[in-house]
Coordinates of C-alpha atoms in Angstrom, one line a residue:
X716 CA -0.4 -14.2 -6.4
X717 CA 3.3 -14.6 -7.6
X718 CA 6.6 -14.4 -6.1
X719 CA 7.5 -10.7 -5.9
X720 CA 10.8 -9.1 -6.5
X721 CA 11.1 -6.4 -3.8
X722 CA 14.2 -4.9 -5.5
X723 CA 11.9 -3.1 -7.9
X724 CA 11.3 -0.6 -5.1
X725 CA 15.0 0.4 -5.2
X726 CA 15.4 4.1 -5.7
X727 CA 11.7 4.7 -5.1
X728 CA 11.8 5.5 -1.4
X729 CA 12.2 9.3 -1.4
X730 CA 9.6 9.9 -4.2
X731 CA 7.3 7.3 -2.6
X732 CA 7.4 9.0 0.7
X733 CA 6.8 12.4 -0.8
X734 CA 4.1 11.6 -3.4
X735 CA 2.1 8.7 -2.2
X736 CA -1.5 9.5 -1.1
X737 CA -2.1 9.4 2.7
X738 CA -5.0 7.4 4.2
X739 CA -8.3 9.1 4.8
X740 CA -10.2 9.7 8.0
X741 CA -12.6 7.0 7.0
X742 CA -9.9 4.4 7.2
X743 CA -8.4 5.9 10.4
X744 CA -11.7 5.9 12.2
X745 CA -12.3 2.3 11.1
X746 CA -8.9 1.3 12.4
X747 CA -9.4 3.1 15.7
X748 CA -12.8 1.4 16.2
X749 CA -11.1 -2.0 15.6
X750 CA -8.3 -1.2 18.1
X751 CA -10.7 0.1 20.7
X752 CA -13.3 -2.7 20.5
X753 CA -10.7 -5.5 20.5
X754 CA -8.3 -3.9 23.0
X755 CA -5.5 -4.1 20.6
X756 CA -2.1 -3.3 22.2
X757 CA 0.5 -4.8 19.7
X758 CA 0.3 -4.3 16.0
X759 CA 2.5 -5.4 13.0
X760 CA 2.7 -3.3 9.9
X761 CA 3.7 -5.7 7.1
X762 CA 5.6 -4.2 4.0
X763 CA 5.6 -0.9 5.9
X764 CA 7.3 1.0 3.1
X765 CA 8.3 4.5 4.3
X766 CA 6.0 4.3 7.3
X767 CA 2.8 6.0 6.2
X768 CA 0.5 3.4 7.8
X769 CA 3.0 2.7 10.6
X770 CA 2.8 6.3 11.7
X771 CA -1.0 6.1 12.1
X772 CA -0.7 2.9 14.1
X773 CA 1.8 4.3 16.5
X774 CA -0.7 6.8 17.7
X775 CA -3.3 4.3 18.8
X776 CA -1.5 1.1 20.1
X777 CA 1.1 0.4 22.8
X778 CA 3.7 -1.0 20.3
X779 CA 4.1 -1.2 16.5
X780 CA 6.5 -3.5 14.7
X781 CA 7.1 -2.3 11.1
X782 CA 8.3 -5.0 8.7
X783 CA 9.9 -3.8 5.5
X784 CA 12.0 -6.1 3.1
X785 CA 13.4 -3.5 0.7
X786 CA 16.6 -1.8 1.9
X787 CA 16.0 1.6 0.3
X788 CA 12.5 1.7 1.7
X789 CA 13.8 0.6 5.1
X790 CA 16.4 3.3 5.2
X791 CA 13.6 5.9 4.6
X792 CA 11.5 4.2 7.2
X793 CA 14.2 4.6 9.8
X794 CA 14.5 8.3 8.9
X795 CA 10.8 8.8 9.3
X796 CA 9.8 6.7 12.4
X797 CA 11.2 8.2 15.6
X798 CA 8.4 7.1 17.9
X799 CA 9.7 5.1 20.9
X800 CA 6.8 2.6 20.8
X801 CA 7.8 1.5 17.2
X802 CA 10.3 -1.3 16.3
X803 CA 11.6 -1.6 12.8
X804 CA 12.8 -4.9 11.1
X805 CA 14.3 -5.3 7.6
X806 CA 12.7 -8.6 6.7
X807 CA 9.8 -10.2 4.7
X808 CA 6.3 -11.0 5.5
X809 CA 7.1 -14.7 5.3
X810 CA 9.9 -14.5 7.9
X811 CA 9.0 -11.8 10.4
X812 CA 11.3 -13.2 13.2
X813 CA 8.6 -12.5 15.7
X814 CA 7.5 -14.8 18.5
X815 CA 4.6 -17.2 18.3
X816 CA 1.2 -15.8 19.4
X817 CA 2.7 -12.4 20.1
X818 CA 0.6 -9.8 18.2
X819 CA -3.0 -8.6 18.3
X820 CA -3.3 -7.1 14.9
X821 CA -1.5 -7.3 11.5
X822 CA -2.0 -4.6 8.8
X823 CA -0.9 -4.6 5.2
X824 CA -1.2 -1.3 3.4
X825 CA -1.0 -1.2 -0.4
X826 CA 1.1 -4.5 -0.5
X827 CA -1.0 -7.6 0.1
X828 CA -1.2 -8.4 -3.6
X829 CA 2.6 -8.6 -3.7
X830 CA 2.9 -11.3 -1.0
X831 CA 3.3 -15.1 -1.3
X832 CA -0.2 -16.1 0.1
X833 CA 0.7 -19.6 1.3
X834 CA 3.8 -18.7 3.3
X835 CA 2.4 -15.4 4.4
X836 CA -0.7 -16.9 5.8
X837 CA 1.2 -19.5 7.7
X838 CA 3.4 -16.9 9.2
X839 CA 0.5 -14.6 10.1
X840 CA -1.2 -17.5 11.9
X841 CA 2.0 -18.3 13.8
X842 CA 2.5 -14.7 15.2
X843 CA -1.1 -13.7 15.8
X844 CA -2.8 -14.3 19.2
X845 CA -6.1 -16.2 19.4
X846 CA -8.8 -14.0 17.8
X847 CA -6.1 -11.7 16.3
X848 CA -7.2 -9.5 13.4
X849 CA -5.8 -8.8 9.9
X850 CA -6.6 -5.6 8.2
X851 CA -5.8 -5.1 4.5
X852 CA -6.0 -1.5 3.1
X853 CA -5.5 0.2 -0.3
X854 CA -5.8 3.6 -1.8
X855 CA -7.3 2.4 -5.0
X856 CA -7.5 4.2 -8.4
X857 CA -10.9 4.4 -9.9
X858 CA -10.6 2.1 -12.9
X859 CA -13.3 3.9 -15.0
X860 CA -11.7 7.3 -14.7
X861 CA -10.1 8.3 -18.0
X862 CA -7.2 10.0 -16.5
X863 CA -6.4 7.0 -14.4
X864 CA -6.6 4.7 -17.4
X865 CA -4.4 6.9 -19.5
X866 CA -1.9 7.2 -16.8
X867 CA -1.7 3.4 -16.3
X868 CA -1.4 3.0 -20.0
X869 CA 1.6 5.3 -20.2
X870 CA 3.4 3.7 -17.3
X871 CA 2.9 0.2 -18.8
X872 CA 4.2 1.5 -22.2
X873 CA 7.6 2.3 -20.6
X874 CA 7.7 -0.2 -17.6
X875 CA 10.0 -3.3 -17.9
X876 CA 8.5 -4.9 -14.8
X877 CA 4.8 -4.3 -14.9
X878 CA 2.9 -7.6 -14.4
X879 CA -0.8 -7.7 -15.0
X880 CA -1.4 -10.5 -12.6
X881 CA 0.0 -8.4 -9.8
X882 CA -1.1 -4.9 -10.6
X883 CA -4.3 -5.2 -12.6
X884 CA -7.2 -6.4 -10.4
X885 CA -10.4 -5.2 -9.1
X886 CA -11.5 -5.2 -5.5
X887 CA -14.6 -7.2 -4.7
X888 CA -16.2 -8.2 -1.5
X889 CA -14.9 -11.8 -1.9
X890 CA -11.6 -11.1 -3.4
X891 CA -9.5 -12.6 -0.6
X892 CA -11.9 -15.1 0.9
X893 CA -9.3 -17.9 0.5
X894 CA -7.0 -16.0 2.9
X895 CA -9.4 -15.4 5.8
X896 CA -11.1 -18.0 8.0
X897 CA -14.5 -16.5 7.1
X898 CA -15.5 -13.9 4.8
X899 CA -13.9 -10.7 5.9
X900 CA -15.7 -7.4 6.5
X901 CA -15.4 -5.3 3.4
X902 CA -15.5 -1.5 3.1
X903 CA -15.2 0.7 0.1
X904 CA -15.1 4.5 0.6
X905 CA -15.6 6.0 -2.8
X906 CA -13.8 9.2 -3.9
X907 CA -12.1 9.2 -0.5
X908 CA -9.1 11.5 -0.3
X909 CA -7.1 14.4 -1.7
X910 CA -7.8 13.8 -5.3
X911 CA -6.8 17.1 -6.9
X912 CA -3.2 17.1 -8.0
X913 CA -0.8 19.7 -9.4
X914 CA 1.5 18.6 -12.3
X915 CA 4.4 17.8 -10.1
X916 CA 2.2 16.0 -7.6
X917 CA 0.7 14.0 -10.5
X918 CA 4.2 13.1 -11.9
X919 CA 5.3 12.2 -8.4
X920 CA 2.4 9.9 -7.9
X921 CA 3.2 8.0 -11.1
X922 CA 6.9 7.8 -10.2
X923 CA 6.1 6.3 -6.8
X924 CA 4.6 3.1 -8.4
X925 CA 6.9 0.1 -7.9
X926 CA 6.8 -0.6 -11.6
X927 CA 7.5 2.9 -12.7
X928 CA 10.8 4.1 -14.2
X929 CA 13.6 5.9 -12.3
X930 CA 15.9 8.6 -13.7
X931 CA 18.5 6.0 -14.4
X932 CA 16.3 4.4 -17.2
X933 CA 17.3 5.4 -20.7
X934 CA 13.7 6.3 -21.6
X935 CA 13.0 8.3 -18.4
X936 CA 12.8 11.7 -20.1
X937 CA 10.4 10.4 -22.8
X938 CA 8.3 8.9 -20.1
X939 CA 8.1 12.1 -18.1
X940 CA 7.3 14.0 -21.3
X941 CA 4.4 11.7 -22.0
X942 CA 3.1 12.0 -18.4
X943 CA 3.1 15.7 -18.7
X944 CA 1.1 15.5 -21.9
X945 CA -1.5 13.4 -20.2
X946 CA -1.6 15.9 -17.3
X947 CA -2.2 18.8 -19.7
X948 CA -4.8 16.9 -21.6
X949 CA -7.0 16.5 -18.5
X950 CA -6.0 19.6 -16.4
X951 CA -8.5 22.2 -15.4
X952 CA -6.4 25.3 -14.6
X953 CA -3.4 23.8 -12.8
X954 CA -5.0 20.7 -11.4
X955 CA -6.2 17.3 -12.5
X956 CA -8.8 15.2 -10.7
X957 CA -7.3 11.8 -9.9
X958 CA -9.9 10.0 -7.8
X959 CA -9.0 7.4 -5.2
X960 CA -11.2 5.1 -3.1
X961 CA -10.2 3.4 0.2
X962 CA -10.6 -0.3 0.2
X963 CA -10.5 -2.2 3.5
X964 CA -10.8 -5.9 4.5
X965 CA -11.0 -6.9 8.2
X966 CA -11.0 -10.5 9.4
X967 CA -9.4 -13.4 11.2
X968 CA -7.2 -16.2 9.6

């Protein structure tokens, strides 16, 4: 893991909120089972973004604390999250400002690979209660799918901030063993979500990536044109099939 520049999410909040895939019932059921069996009351959602995962958590626990470091994302998070049991803090995973031994569960959705592992682990251990849980979750693109591969190639062609060591990795059962106290429980739900996208949904999904271009970039129009070419190459009727799988790790640290 490398030090991550959260400013690359600037100007991405609105399209991220609109276009990012939501989490499947498989993940929600797994999350609820963990909350029920461990009597979880207070949860922290780290790098909460615009609140997609925060909203889910708020339905099932007494209190949620959403931590988001990027100011644009945080503004959208404040617009989205109106639940009285949710507290929002504009800070980083390494400096949550929370009390020692104060939370039952920490979730990190789509963002764990962006965190500084050493400092984050130290902070998580500080704020978690004894036997507290950590859940990591991703909606993961299927790396062998030709549309996914060509989309990623197109984004990398234009992106100024794409880093292979952050964004190119595969999820295996033991991928994050060095973070957890013992090998975490690992789940992979294949082809798990709303995977058929219109052209505008497909473009939006690409634009929502942290390393994607914004309309202020000089090559933005060329980038969009190339994405549209990719869409039409793979479209059947007015849709493309863009498969996602849900990846979940659950354990103690």
